[in-house]
Tab-separated table of C-alpha atoms and ligand atoms in Angstrom:
chain	number	residue	atom	x	y	z
A	1	MET	CA	36.661	0.477	-67.447
A	2	SER	CA	32.671	-0.808	-66.700
A	3	LEU	CA	29.881	1.001	-64.519
A	4	LEU	CA	30.194	-1.795	-62.684
A	5	ASP	CA	33.969	-1.653	-62.159
A	6	ILE	CA	33.849	2.251	-61.659
A	7	GLY	CA	31.338	1.342	-58.361
A	8	GLU	CA	33.318	-1.160	-56.621
A	9	VAL	CA	36.680	1.087	-57.630
A	10	GLU	CA	34.789	3.996	-55.375
A	11	ASP	CA	33.001	1.713	-53.125
A	12	HIS	CA	36.680	0.414	-52.103
A	13	GLU	CA	38.097	3.752	-52.428
A	14	ARG	CA	35.307	5.115	-50.233
A	15	PHE	CA	36.879	4.345	-46.569
A	16	ARG	CA	39.005	7.019	-47.366
A	17	ALA	CA	37.163	10.109	-46.891
A	18	GLU	CA	34.925	7.634	-43.971
A	19	LEU	CA	35.664	7.129	-40.267
A	20	GLY	CA	34.515	4.111	-39.447
A	21	SER	CA	32.441	4.538	-37.210
A	22	ILE	CA	30.822	7.859	-38.242
A	23	ARG	CA	27.873	8.482	-41.103
A	24	PRO	CA	28.208	10.271	-43.979
A	25	ASP	CA	26.268	13.232	-42.441
A	26	GLY	CA	29.289	13.109	-39.749
A	27	ARG	CA	26.934	11.637	-36.544
A	28	ARG	CA	28.254	8.855	-35.026
A	29	LYS	CA	27.468	5.980	-36.237
A	30	TRP	CA	27.744	3.352	-32.795
A	31	ILE	CA	29.974	-0.337	-33.359
A	32	TYR	CA	27.958	-3.454	-32.354
A	33	ALA	CA	31.705	-5.217	-32.420
A	34	ARG	CA	31.175	-9.064	-32.362
A	35	LYS	CA	32.519	-11.129	-30.753
A	36	PRO	CA	35.919	-12.680	-31.661
A	37	ARG	CA	36.639	-16.466	-31.197
A	38	GLY	CA	40.611	-17.857	-31.860
A	39	LYS	CA	44.167	-18.322	-30.363
A	40	PHE	CA	45.222	-15.004	-30.695
A	41	THR	CA	41.928	-14.041	-29.047
A	42	ASN	CA	42.824	-16.660	-26.233
A	43	TRP	CA	46.271	-15.181	-26.098
A	44	ARG	CA	45.278	-12.581	-25.667
A	45	THR	CA	41.664	-13.057	-23.603
A	46	ILE	CA	45.117	-14.345	-20.856
A	47	LEU	CA	48.085	-12.072	-20.551
A	48	SER	CA	44.967	-9.059	-20.155
A	49	TRP	CA	43.590	-11.135	-16.707
A	50	PHE	CA	47.465	-10.666	-15.787
A	51	LEU	CA	48.044	-7.436	-16.732
A	52	LEU	CA	45.094	-6.381	-15.296
A	53	ALA	CA	45.345	-8.045	-11.289
A	54	PHE	CA	48.580	-6.692	-12.245
A	55	LEU	CA	47.359	-3.023	-12.054
A	56	MET	CA	44.953	-3.278	-9.724
A	57	LEU	CA	47.571	-4.999	-6.820
A	58	ALA	CA	50.708	-3.211	-7.739
A	59	PRO	CA	49.650	-0.761	-4.911
A	60	PHE	CA	48.420	-2.521	-2.625
A	61	VAL	CA	51.957	-4.986	-2.387
A	62	LYS	CA	54.663	-4.159	-0.671
A	63	VAL	CA	58.378	-4.646	-1.405
A	64	GLY	CA	60.961	-3.837	1.587
A	65	GLY	CA	58.029	-1.651	3.554
A	66	HIS	CA	57.920	0.379	0.371
A	67	GLN	CA	54.692	0.123	-2.175
A	68	PHE	CA	55.286	-1.250	-5.585
A	69	LEU	CA	54.981	1.368	-7.124
A	70	LEU	CA	53.494	4.555	-6.586
A	71	LEU	CA	53.818	8.306	-8.843
A	72	ASN	CA	53.274	10.559	-6.467
A	73	ILE	CA	53.680	13.526	-8.954
A	74	ILE	CA	52.579	16.158	-5.972
A	75	LYS	CA	55.041	15.600	-3.809
A	76	ARG	CA	57.279	14.518	-6.136
A	77	GLU	CA	58.241	10.487	-4.564
A	78	PHE	CA	58.815	7.596	-6.916
A	79	VAL	CA	58.623	4.535	-6.460
A	80	LEU	CA	59.387	1.916	-8.726
A	81	PHE	CA	59.129	-1.613	-8.603
A	82	GLY	CA	59.858	-0.881	-4.611
A	83	MET	CA	63.116	0.997	-5.384
A	84	PRO	CA	62.255	4.467	-3.980
A	85	PHE	CA	63.047	7.904	-5.841
A	86	TRP	CA	62.998	11.294	-4.536
A	87	PRO	CA	63.601	14.165	-5.639
A	88	ASN	CA	67.756	14.205	-6.334
A	89	ASP	CA	66.895	11.265	-8.128
A	90	PHE	CA	65.033	12.381	-10.257
A	91	TYR	CA	67.065	12.699	-13.500
A	92	LEU	CA	67.077	8.556	-13.085
A	93	VAL	CA	63.078	8.496	-13.317
A	94	ALA	CA	63.006	11.414	-16.513
A	95	LEU	CA	65.671	8.366	-17.859
A	96	LEU	CA	63.670	5.610	-17.220
A	97	PHE	CA	60.521	7.485	-18.872
A	98	LEU	CA	62.590	8.371	-21.740
A	99	THR	CA	63.791	5.011	-22.658
A	100	GLY	CA	60.231	3.090	-22.126
A	101	VAL	CA	59.186	6.374	-25.398
A	102	ILE	CA	61.817	5.509	-26.966
A	103	THR	CA	60.980	1.653	-26.462
A	104	ILE	CA	57.388	2.018	-27.574
A	105	VAL	CA	59.370	4.384	-30.829
A	106	VAL	CA	61.564	0.563	-31.599
A	107	PHE	CA	58.203	-1.692	-31.208
A	108	THR	CA	55.911	0.179	-33.081
A	109	ALA	CA	59.103	0.463	-36.531
A	110	THR	CA	59.253	-3.066	-35.930
A	111	LEU	CA	55.878	-4.309	-34.840
A	112	GLY	CA	53.759	-1.942	-35.444
A	113	ARG	CA	50.242	-0.775	-32.526
A	114	ILE	CA	50.966	-4.305	-30.944
A	115	TRP	CA	51.193	-1.797	-27.793
A	116	CYS	CA	47.836	-0.714	-28.246
A	117	GLY	CA	46.476	-4.718	-28.834
A	118	TRP	CA	47.879	-6.548	-26.559
A	119	LEU	CA	49.273	-4.225	-23.987
A	120	CYS	CA	47.520	-0.595	-23.595
A	121	PRO	CA	44.756	-0.181	-20.597
A	122	GLN	CA	42.369	1.776	-22.844
A	123	THR	CA	41.639	-1.602	-24.830
A	124	ILE	CA	42.319	-4.203	-22.253
A	125	PHE	CA	39.295	-2.371	-20.288
A	126	LEU	CA	36.885	-1.504	-23.369
A	127	GLU	CA	37.794	-5.223	-25.106
A	128	MET	CA	39.037	-7.389	-21.784
A	129	VAL	CA	36.147	-5.548	-19.432
A	130	PHE	CA	33.882	-3.525	-20.083
A	131	ARG	CA	32.777	-5.205	-23.635
A	132	LYS	CA	32.508	-8.282	-22.290
A	133	ILE	CA	29.682	-6.662	-19.786
A	134	GLU	CA	28.166	-5.380	-22.293
A	135	TRP	CA	28.031	-8.446	-24.124
A	136	LEU	CA	26.015	-10.307	-21.124
A	137	ILE	CA	23.386	-8.215	-20.062
A	138	GLU	CA	22.428	-6.634	-23.681
A	139	GLY	CA	23.891	-10.074	-25.708
A	140	GLY	CA	25.277	-9.950	-28.996
A	141	PRO	CA	25.663	-7.431	-32.125
A	142	LYS	CA	22.681	-7.938	-33.584
A	143	GLU	CA	20.153	-7.988	-30.580
A	144	GLN	CA	22.141	-4.559	-28.768
A	145	ALA	CA	21.327	-2.760	-32.167
A	146	GLN	CA	17.696	-4.255	-32.303
A	147	ARG	CA	16.998	-2.881	-29.032
A	148	HIS	CA	18.960	0.177	-29.029
A	149	ALA	CA	16.981	0.736	-32.619
A	150	GLY	CA	13.563	0.105	-30.768
A	151	PRO	CA	10.896	1.606	-28.225
A	152	TRP	CA	12.281	2.545	-24.409
A	153	ASN	CA	10.085	-1.195	-23.447
A	154	TRP	CA	10.680	-2.698	-19.548
A	155	ASP	CA	13.883	-4.966	-21.116
A	156	ARG	CA	15.369	-2.370	-22.812
A	157	THR	CA	14.893	-0.604	-19.658
A	158	TRP	CA	15.815	-2.598	-17.068
A	159	ARG	CA	19.283	-3.946	-19.249
A	160	SER	CA	20.386	-0.420	-19.579
A	161	THR	CA	20.353	1.135	-16.175
A	162	LEU	CA	22.274	-2.229	-14.566
A	163	LYS	CA	24.964	-1.130	-17.587
A	164	ILE	CA	25.189	1.717	-16.073
A	165	VAL	CA	25.323	0.791	-12.831
A	166	VAL	CA	27.525	-1.874	-13.480
A	167	PHE	CA	29.897	0.678	-15.241
A	168	ALA	CA	29.914	3.336	-13.157
A	169	ALA	CA	31.194	1.140	-10.624
A	170	ILE	CA	33.689	-0.990	-12.613
A	171	SER	CA	35.056	3.366	-12.943
A	172	PHE	CA	34.806	3.977	-9.451
A	173	LEU	CA	37.034	1.194	-8.886
A	174	ILE	CA	39.645	2.041	-11.597
A	175	ALA	CA	39.373	5.539	-10.280
A	176	ASN	CA	40.723	4.297	-6.559
A	177	VAL	CA	43.329	1.724	-7.567
A	178	PHE	CA	44.712	5.408	-10.326
A	179	LEU	CA	44.202	7.523	-6.738
A	180	SER	CA	46.296	4.379	-5.197
A	181	TYR	CA	49.157	4.735	-7.331
A	182	ILE	CA	49.208	8.718	-6.901
A	183	ILE	CA	48.531	9.287	-3.278
A	184	SER	CA	49.242	6.057	-1.759
A	185	SER	CA	47.273	2.586	-1.299
A	186	ASP	CA	47.979	3.267	2.686
A	187	GLU	CA	47.000	6.773	2.186
A	188	LEU	CA	43.707	5.692	-0.049
A	189	LEU	CA	42.820	3.596	2.872
A	190	GLN	CA	43.238	5.737	5.695
A	191	TYR	CA	40.456	7.921	4.020
A	192	VAL	CA	38.358	5.180	2.874
A	193	ARG	CA	38.219	4.742	7.158
A	194	ASN	CA	37.856	8.077	7.734
A	195	GLY	CA	34.637	8.437	5.205
A	196	PRO	CA	34.028	10.718	2.017
A	197	LEU	CA	33.151	13.513	3.873
A	198	ALA	CA	36.466	13.455	6.516
A	199	HIS	CA	37.862	13.968	2.824
A	200	ILE	CA	35.627	16.012	0.315
A	201	GLU	CA	37.871	17.583	-1.714
A	202	LEU	CA	39.150	14.681	-2.764
A	203	PHE	CA	36.536	12.539	-2.847
A	204	GLY	CA	35.195	15.276	-5.031
A	205	GLY	CA	38.101	14.605	-7.450
A	206	LEU	CA	37.121	10.760	-7.210
A	207	VAL	CA	33.823	11.085	-8.090
A	208	PHE	CA	35.166	13.369	-11.301
A	209	PHE	CA	37.405	11.128	-12.407
A	210	THR	CA	34.865	8.384	-12.529
A	211	PHE	CA	32.632	9.951	-14.299
A	212	VAL	CA	35.415	10.508	-16.827
A	213	PHE	CA	36.253	6.722	-16.992
A	214	PHE	CA	32.783	5.717	-16.342
A	215	MET	CA	31.904	8.452	-19.819
A	216	VAL	CA	35.252	7.015	-21.792
A	217	PHE	CA	33.863	3.232	-21.503
A	218	TYR	CA	30.129	4.003	-21.631
A	219	ARG	CA	30.301	6.448	-24.668
A	220	PHE	CA	33.476	7.909	-26.099
A	221	ARG	CA	35.231	4.316	-26.272
A	222	GLU	CA	37.126	3.582	-29.265
A	223	GLN	CA	36.927	6.882	-29.921
A	224	ALA	CA	39.749	7.455	-27.391
A	225	CYS	CA	41.916	5.557	-29.903
A	226	LEU	CA	40.661	7.028	-33.379
A	227	ILE	CA	40.628	10.584	-32.236
A	228	ALA	CA	41.918	11.323	-28.770
A	229	CYS	CA	45.303	9.168	-28.420
A	230	PRO	CA	48.995	10.751	-28.893
A	231	TYR	CA	50.014	7.529	-30.017
A	232	GLY	CA	48.025	7.110	-32.238
A	233	ARG	CA	48.293	10.249	-34.091
A	234	PHE	CA	52.977	9.945	-34.006
A	235	MET	CA	52.597	5.563	-34.583
A	236	SER	CA	51.985	6.508	-38.553
A	237	ALA	CA	55.124	8.573	-38.724
A	238	LEU	CA	56.861	6.011	-37.386
A	239	VAL	CA	55.653	2.706	-39.876
A	240	ASP	CA	56.844	1.778	-43.563
A	241	GLU	CA	56.614	-0.671	-45.798
A	242	ASN	CA	58.421	-2.976	-43.622
A	243	THR	CA	57.147	-2.712	-40.144
A	244	VAL	CA	54.945	-6.527	-38.689
A	245	SER	CA	51.134	-5.158	-38.660
A	246	ILE	CA	47.897	-6.571	-38.633
A	247	THR	CA	48.282	-7.139	-42.511
A	248	TYR	CA	45.377	-8.676	-45.458
A	249	ASP	CA	47.764	-10.707	-47.996
A	250	TYR	CA	45.368	-8.876	-51.016
A	251	LYS	CA	47.579	-10.770	-53.295
A	252	ARG	CA	46.353	-14.152	-51.983
A	253	GLY	CA	42.546	-12.552	-51.462
A	254	GLU	CA	41.943	-10.498	-54.108
A	255	ASP	CA	39.260	-10.420	-56.560
A	256	ARG	CA	37.303	-11.126	-53.607
A	257	ALA	CA	33.971	-13.549	-54.334
A	258	LYS	CA	30.942	-14.804	-52.439
A	259	TRP	CA	31.977	-18.321	-52.743
A	260	THR	CA	31.493	-21.480	-49.802
A	261	LYS	CA	32.898	-24.590	-49.047
A	262	ALA	CA	30.614	-26.235	-52.148
A	263	ASP	CA	32.892	-24.195	-54.193
A	264	ASN	CA	35.896	-25.012	-53.108
A	265	ASP	CA	35.099	-29.004	-53.705
A	266	ALA	CA	33.730	-28.427	-56.786
A	267	LYS	CA	36.587	-26.481	-57.861
A	268	LYS	CA	38.774	-29.850	-57.578
A	269	THR	CA	36.202	-32.801	-58.235
A	270	ALA	CA	33.322	-31.309	-60.372
A	271	THR	CA	32.869	-33.229	-63.423
A	272	VAL	CA	29.606	-32.241	-65.710
A	273	GLY	CA	29.391	-34.583	-68.695
A	274	SER	CA	32.596	-33.933	-70.507
A	275	THR	CA	33.153	-30.216	-68.974
A	276	THR	CA	35.596	-30.177	-65.735
A	277	PHE	CA	34.072	-26.647	-63.859
A	278	SER	CA	36.749	-24.496	-61.181
A	279	ARG	CA	36.428	-21.565	-59.528
A	280	PRO	CA	37.884	-18.747	-61.940
A	281	GLU	CA	41.933	-18.845	-61.127
A	282	SER	CA	41.460	-14.438	-61.129
A	283	LYS	CA	39.310	-15.544	-57.827
A	284	GLY	CA	41.542	-15.011	-54.790
A	285	ASP	CA	40.439	-16.759	-51.670
A	286	CYS	CA	38.598	-13.691	-50.055
A	287	VAL	CA	35.075	-15.250	-49.939
A	288	ASP	CA	33.951	-11.050	-49.268
A	289	CYS	CA	31.954	-12.535	-45.877
A	290	HIS	CA	32.843	-9.260	-43.966
A	291	GLN	CA	33.413	-11.505	-40.923
A	292	CYS	CA	36.347	-9.508	-40.809
A	293	VAL	CA	34.858	-6.348	-40.038
A	294	THR	CA	32.135	-7.161	-37.841
A	295	VAL	CA	34.518	-8.328	-35.276
A	296	CYS	CA	36.421	-5.124	-35.714
A	297	PRO	CA	36.579	-2.577	-32.668
A	298	THR	CA	36.450	0.316	-34.205
A	299	GLY	CA	34.643	-0.426	-37.359
A	300	ILE	CA	37.680	-0.417	-40.066
A	301	ASP	CA	37.852	-2.913	-42.894
A	302	ILE	CA	41.719	-4.576	-43.308
A	303	ARG	CA	41.255	-5.405	-46.412
A	304	ASN	CA	41.533	-1.328	-47.252
A	305	GLY	CA	45.270	-1.501	-46.167
A	306	ILE	CA	46.883	-0.438	-43.144
A	307	GLN	CA	44.670	1.434	-41.185
A	308	LEU	CA	45.610	4.810	-38.458
A	309	GLU	CA	42.168	3.620	-36.486
A	310	CYS	CA	43.430	-0.365	-36.335
A	311	VAL	CA	44.464	-1.209	-33.215
A	312	SER	CA	46.343	-4.325	-33.664
A	313	CYS	CA	43.427	-5.958	-31.949
A	314	THR	CA	44.044	-9.290	-33.307
A	315	ALA	CA	40.418	-10.206	-33.822
A	316	CYS	CA	40.089	-9.844	-37.625
A	317	ILE	CA	43.140	-12.251	-38.113
A	318	ASP	CA	40.757	-14.829	-34.999
A	319	ALA	CA	37.488	-13.820	-37.490
A	320	CYS	CA	38.484	-14.830	-40.484
A	321	ASP	CA	40.836	-17.887	-39.884
A	322	GLU	CA	38.090	-19.477	-38.504
A	323	VAL	CA	35.885	-18.287	-41.840
A	324	MET	CA	39.033	-20.782	-44.174
A	325	ASP	CA	38.733	-22.858	-41.803
A	326	LYS	CA	35.456	-23.753	-42.721
A	327	VAL	CA	35.340	-23.366	-45.707
A	328	GLY	CA	38.708	-25.020	-45.977
A	329	LEU	CA	41.133	-22.756	-47.280
A	330	GLU	CA	44.413	-22.137	-45.648
A	331	LYS	CA	45.081	-20.243	-42.564
A	332	GLY	CA	46.722	-17.062	-42.225
A	333	LEU	CA	44.973	-15.175	-45.105
A	334	ILE	CA	45.174	-11.865	-42.849
A	335	ARG	CA	47.828	-12.113	-40.724
A	336	TYR	CA	50.820	-10.458	-38.698
A	337	SER	CA	53.270	-9.509	-41.734
A	338	SER	CA	54.253	-6.482	-43.893
A	339	GLN	CA	53.034	-4.783	-46.514
A	340	GLU	CA	56.786	-5.959	-47.903
A	341	ALA	CA	56.206	-9.459	-47.388
A	342	ILE	CA	52.283	-9.002	-48.774
A	343	GLU	CA	53.878	-7.542	-51.875
A	344	THR	CA	58.094	-8.979	-52.778
A	345	GLY	CA	57.716	-12.271	-50.328
A	346	ARG	CA	60.268	-10.695	-48.704
A	347	THR	CA	60.716	-7.939	-45.817
A	348	THR	CA	63.766	-6.811	-44.057
A	349	PHE	CA	63.325	-6.807	-41.317
A	350	PHE	CA	66.185	-4.565	-39.535
A	351	THR	CA	66.699	-1.627	-42.590
A	352	ARG	CA	68.471	1.132	-41.469
A	353	ARG	CA	66.350	2.949	-39.603
A	354	ILE	CA	65.470	0.008	-37.209
A	355	LYS	CA	69.000	-0.428	-36.761
A	356	ALA	CA	69.498	3.389	-35.896
A	357	TYR	CA	66.559	2.819	-33.668
A	358	LEU	CA	67.996	-0.155	-31.903
A	359	ALA	CA	71.258	1.393	-31.397
A	360	VAL	CA	69.425	4.445	-29.333
A	361	TRP	CA	67.814	2.124	-27.536
A	362	LEU	CA	71.130	0.072	-26.232
A	363	VAL	CA	72.483	3.064	-24.902
A	364	MET	CA	69.828	4.166	-23.261
A	365	ILE	CA	69.501	1.380	-21.728
A	366	SER	CA	73.353	0.455	-20.692
A	367	VAL	CA	72.758	4.506	-19.534
A	368	VAL	CA	69.857	3.153	-17.246
A	369	VAL	CA	71.697	-0.494	-16.035
A	370	THR	CA	75.173	1.691	-15.073
A	371	LEU	CA	73.616	4.558	-12.982
A	372	PHE	CA	71.386	2.654	-11.548
A	373	ALA	CA	74.054	0.275	-10.677
A	374	ILE	CA	76.504	2.588	-8.912
A	375	ARG	CA	73.427	5.116	-7.480
A	376	HIS	CA	73.558	4.719	-3.905
A	377	ASP	CA	71.262	3.635	-0.865
A	378	LEU	CA	72.392	6.780	1.375
A	379	ASP	CA	72.458	10.298	-0.652
A	380	VAL	CA	74.026	13.296	1.951
A	381	VAL	CA	74.585	17.081	1.940
A	382	VAL	CA	77.128	19.056	3.812
A	383	LEU	CA	76.091	22.584	3.428
A	384	ARG	CA	77.210	25.841	5.401
A	385	GLN	CA	74.887	27.342	7.294
A	386	GLU	CA	73.862	29.975	5.229
A	387	GLY	CA	74.418	33.714	6.097
A	388	THR	CA	77.281	32.726	8.717
A	389	THR	CA	81.032	32.775	8.925
A	390	TRP	CA	82.562	31.725	12.534
A	391	VAL	CA	81.777	32.401	15.993
A	392	ILE	CA	84.290	32.538	19.342
A	393	MET	CA	83.691	29.968	21.494
A	394	LYS	CA	86.430	31.109	24.866
A	395	GLU	CA	89.546	30.003	22.759
A	396	GLU	CA	87.913	27.911	20.172
A	397	VAL	CA	86.341	29.139	16.255
A	398	ALA	CA	83.060	27.091	15.680
A	399	ASN	CA	82.056	27.664	12.265
A	400	PHE	CA	78.365	26.277	11.541
A	401	TYR	CA	76.876	23.434	9.103
A	402	ARG	CA	73.826	21.437	7.883
A	403	LEU	CA	73.503	17.897	7.059
A	404	GLN	CA	70.850	15.840	5.140
A	405	ILE	CA	70.958	11.857	5.338
A	406	ILE	CA	68.180	10.449	2.676
A	407	ASN	CA	67.913	6.858	3.356
A	408	LYS	CA	66.245	5.088	0.169
A	409	THR	CA	66.561	1.702	2.390
A	410	GLY	CA	63.646	-0.019	3.755
A	411	HIS	CA	65.522	-0.424	7.120
A	412	ASP	CA	67.006	1.950	10.336
A	413	ILE	CA	70.620	3.340	9.603
A	414	PRO	CA	72.716	4.407	11.972
A	415	TYR	CA	75.963	6.665	11.192
A	416	GLU	CA	78.478	8.663	12.791
A	417	ILE	CA	80.139	11.820	11.585
A	418	HIS	CA	83.868	12.741	12.249
A	419	VAL	CA	86.470	15.270	10.547
A	420	THR	CA	89.504	13.043	9.702
A	421	SER	CA	91.902	16.118	8.073
A	422	PRO	CA	93.019	17.685	9.764
A	423	HIS	CA	93.905	17.547	13.334
A	424	GLY	CA	92.385	19.263	16.073
A	425	PHE	CA	88.705	20.070	13.926
A	426	VAL	CA	86.268	18.098	15.924
A	427	ILE	CA	82.188	17.764	15.842
A	428	LYS	CA	79.362	18.447	18.733
A	429	ASP	CA	75.938	17.958	17.105
A	430	LEU	CA	73.086	19.798	17.680
A	431	GLY	CA	70.756	17.239	18.489
A	432	MET	CA	71.040	15.703	16.020
A	433	PRO	CA	68.659	11.929	15.620
A	434	SER	CA	71.495	9.173	15.618
A	435	HIS	CA	69.417	7.118	12.650
A	436	VAL	CA	68.282	8.395	9.759
A	437	LYS	CA	63.791	6.240	9.788
A	438	PRO	CA	64.158	4.011	6.205
A	439	GLY	CA	63.190	5.633	3.545
A	440	ASP	CA	63.005	9.039	5.426
A	441	ILE	CA	65.378	12.009	4.930
A	442	LEU	CA	67.343	13.808	8.124
A	443	LYS	CA	68.040	17.396	8.442
A	444	GLY	CA	69.686	18.281	11.352
A	445	ARG	CA	72.526	20.592	11.964
A	446	PHE	CA	75.796	20.325	13.242
A	447	ILE	CA	79.296	22.511	14.565
A	448	ILE	CA	83.015	22.077	13.807
A	449	VAL	CA	84.669	23.254	16.125
A	450	ARG	CA	88.286	24.306	15.638
A	451	GLU	CA	90.953	23.503	18.390
A	452	LYS	CA	93.689	24.975	19.910
A	453	ASP	CA	96.092	22.738	18.505
A	454	ALA	CA	94.509	22.869	14.764
A	455	PRO	CA	96.475	25.395	12.051
A	456	GLN	CA	95.376	28.640	13.066
A	457	VAL	CA	94.270	29.936	9.243
A	458	ASN	CA	91.772	31.638	7.941
A	459	GLU	CA	90.902	29.424	5.648
A	460	SER	CA	91.002	24.884	6.178
A	461	LYS	CA	89.480	21.994	3.215
A	462	LEU	CA	87.934	19.939	5.631
A	463	THR	CA	87.030	16.241	5.138
A	464	LEU	CA	84.286	14.868	6.715
A	465	GLN	CA	84.011	10.971	6.921
A	466	LEU	CA	80.211	9.584	7.006
A	467	THR	CA	79.594	6.176	8.833
A	468	THR	CA	77.456	3.360	9.487
A	469	ASN	CA	78.638	0.420	11.680
A	470	GLY	CA	82.144	1.385	11.226
A	471	GLU	CA	82.115	1.105	7.182
A	472	VAL	CA	82.686	4.640	5.216
A	473	PHE	CA	79.435	5.330	3.366
A	474	HIS	CA	80.131	8.523	2.102
A	475	VAL	CA	83.341	11.016	2.028
A	476	VAL	CA	83.067	14.858	1.558
A	477	THR	CA	84.888	18.222	1.768
A	478	THR	CA	84.073	21.647	2.751
A	479	SER	CA	85.674	24.519	4.282
A	480	PHE	CA	86.658	26.174	7.570
A	481	ILE	CA	86.390	29.226	7.743
A	482	ALA	CA	87.735	31.636	11.140
A	483	PRO	CA	89.041	35.438	11.540
B	501	SF4	S1	41.734	-4.239	-38.391
B	501	SF4	FE1	41.716	-5.821	-37.047
B	501	SF4	S2	43.698	-5.772	-35.562
B	501	SF4	FE2	42.498	-3.751	-36.669
B	501	SF4	S3	41.230	-2.948	-34.885
B	501	SF4	FE3	40.217	-3.778	-36.672
B	501	SF4	S4	40.260	-5.751	-35.913
B	501	SF4	FE4	41.199	-5.355	-35.182
B	502	SF4	S1	37.089	-12.925	-42.694
B	502	SF4	FE1	38.381	-12.793	-44.040
B	502	SF4	S2	37.021	-14.283	-46.013
B	502	SF4	FE2	36.001	-13.059	-45.106
B	502	SF4	S3	36.228	-10.745	-46.047
B	502	SF4	FE3	38.042	-10.642	-44.604
B	502	SF4	S4	39.398	-11.680	-45.247
B	502	SF4	FE4	38.124	-11.967	-46.707
């Protein structure tokens, strides 16, 4: 191996010891990503506008009187797709969350970091909102780099100030939207009407989170994906050589060499005298133009293989396809593929591991669907009043009870409660409302009186029936004690 070969190998291997966004001296290397163009970027842009609209509007859309999505962890109130969940439904929320995690595991094991590139709010906000605004205000990557390296003249000052103001305004908007998911949009709008001074603590929290969002998108940026995101860390344990991810076809691309379309045409036709020249077969299709690196928002070179820093944003696919088009070669030198497919031309999508993940996932989905199907709109609790035994009322005996009805629907529900067996027991309510309001919890007390013709025993098992408009919606048994 010549000295030149050793130098090249070392250069290619250097990525293992260095981070694309950190200089060898440990300082941050600012990434000025170039704007990608192409079909994947177009699809991602369309999807991102849809997801952004969903994120912004979901707390303000009402379904059956409920906010479409509400995640009030403080009051333990959850509404998912207009369906309210109460503290006693918490197991369903936990199961849904667990199913969501397993879904991400299945998708990561099969399709790599597809979540990061296409769906993650961090990527969407950074690449589709903040970076586009930055390009508008500060120009392309070259202009940005030159301006940042230059003096603080008027041009740099006004552009930087405008960027800070716009970034801060959008961060404030994002903080408000996230708050509306937690305290509800109605409460948020009420607070806005009351003014910040009326809720100074909450406003302080809002300013704090605005600052956090601002710093994430203004300074921290791709570092959130590289060093802070836990998903980015554990995904490496889920992928293997059969996982489909954004992959450089090194078999086709190597040995990389700088050459142009003229070289490509020459390969087919150029003849000088009696000699026909062609590109050596040993040279691959990668023209070493570095366009896949200049568009990468995490500053890596995908040609070094699958790396933890790759957020599957597809920008390098579009950049390389554009180059392949220009030099007259087939697109797809960088594409969605697996290491196994590149190596052998075959890939096993449903490996034993994926089948096991899918089995667990299907079980979880079935459990969640079943639990949702049998979930009641009304939850009823009837309990004997704590610390009481019986009271004698003239010649009759009475016991005290507590009733709780949770109405999970969006409409008012009238109800009646009776003792169906044994005979001779009647309910006398203690001023309970006759309706349960939509999305409300009715709490009340009532007494059951044993009349003279009832069985005169020390302890009776009673069956109570709750009806609404003549239809039974709950049957419960309780005990009645007497001297
Ligand atoms: S390597 Fe390609 S897909 Fe991965 S982050 Fe960079 S540009 Fe995006
Ligand atoms: S864009 Fe394509 S051709 Fe250019 S360096 Fe990257 S892989 Fe090679």
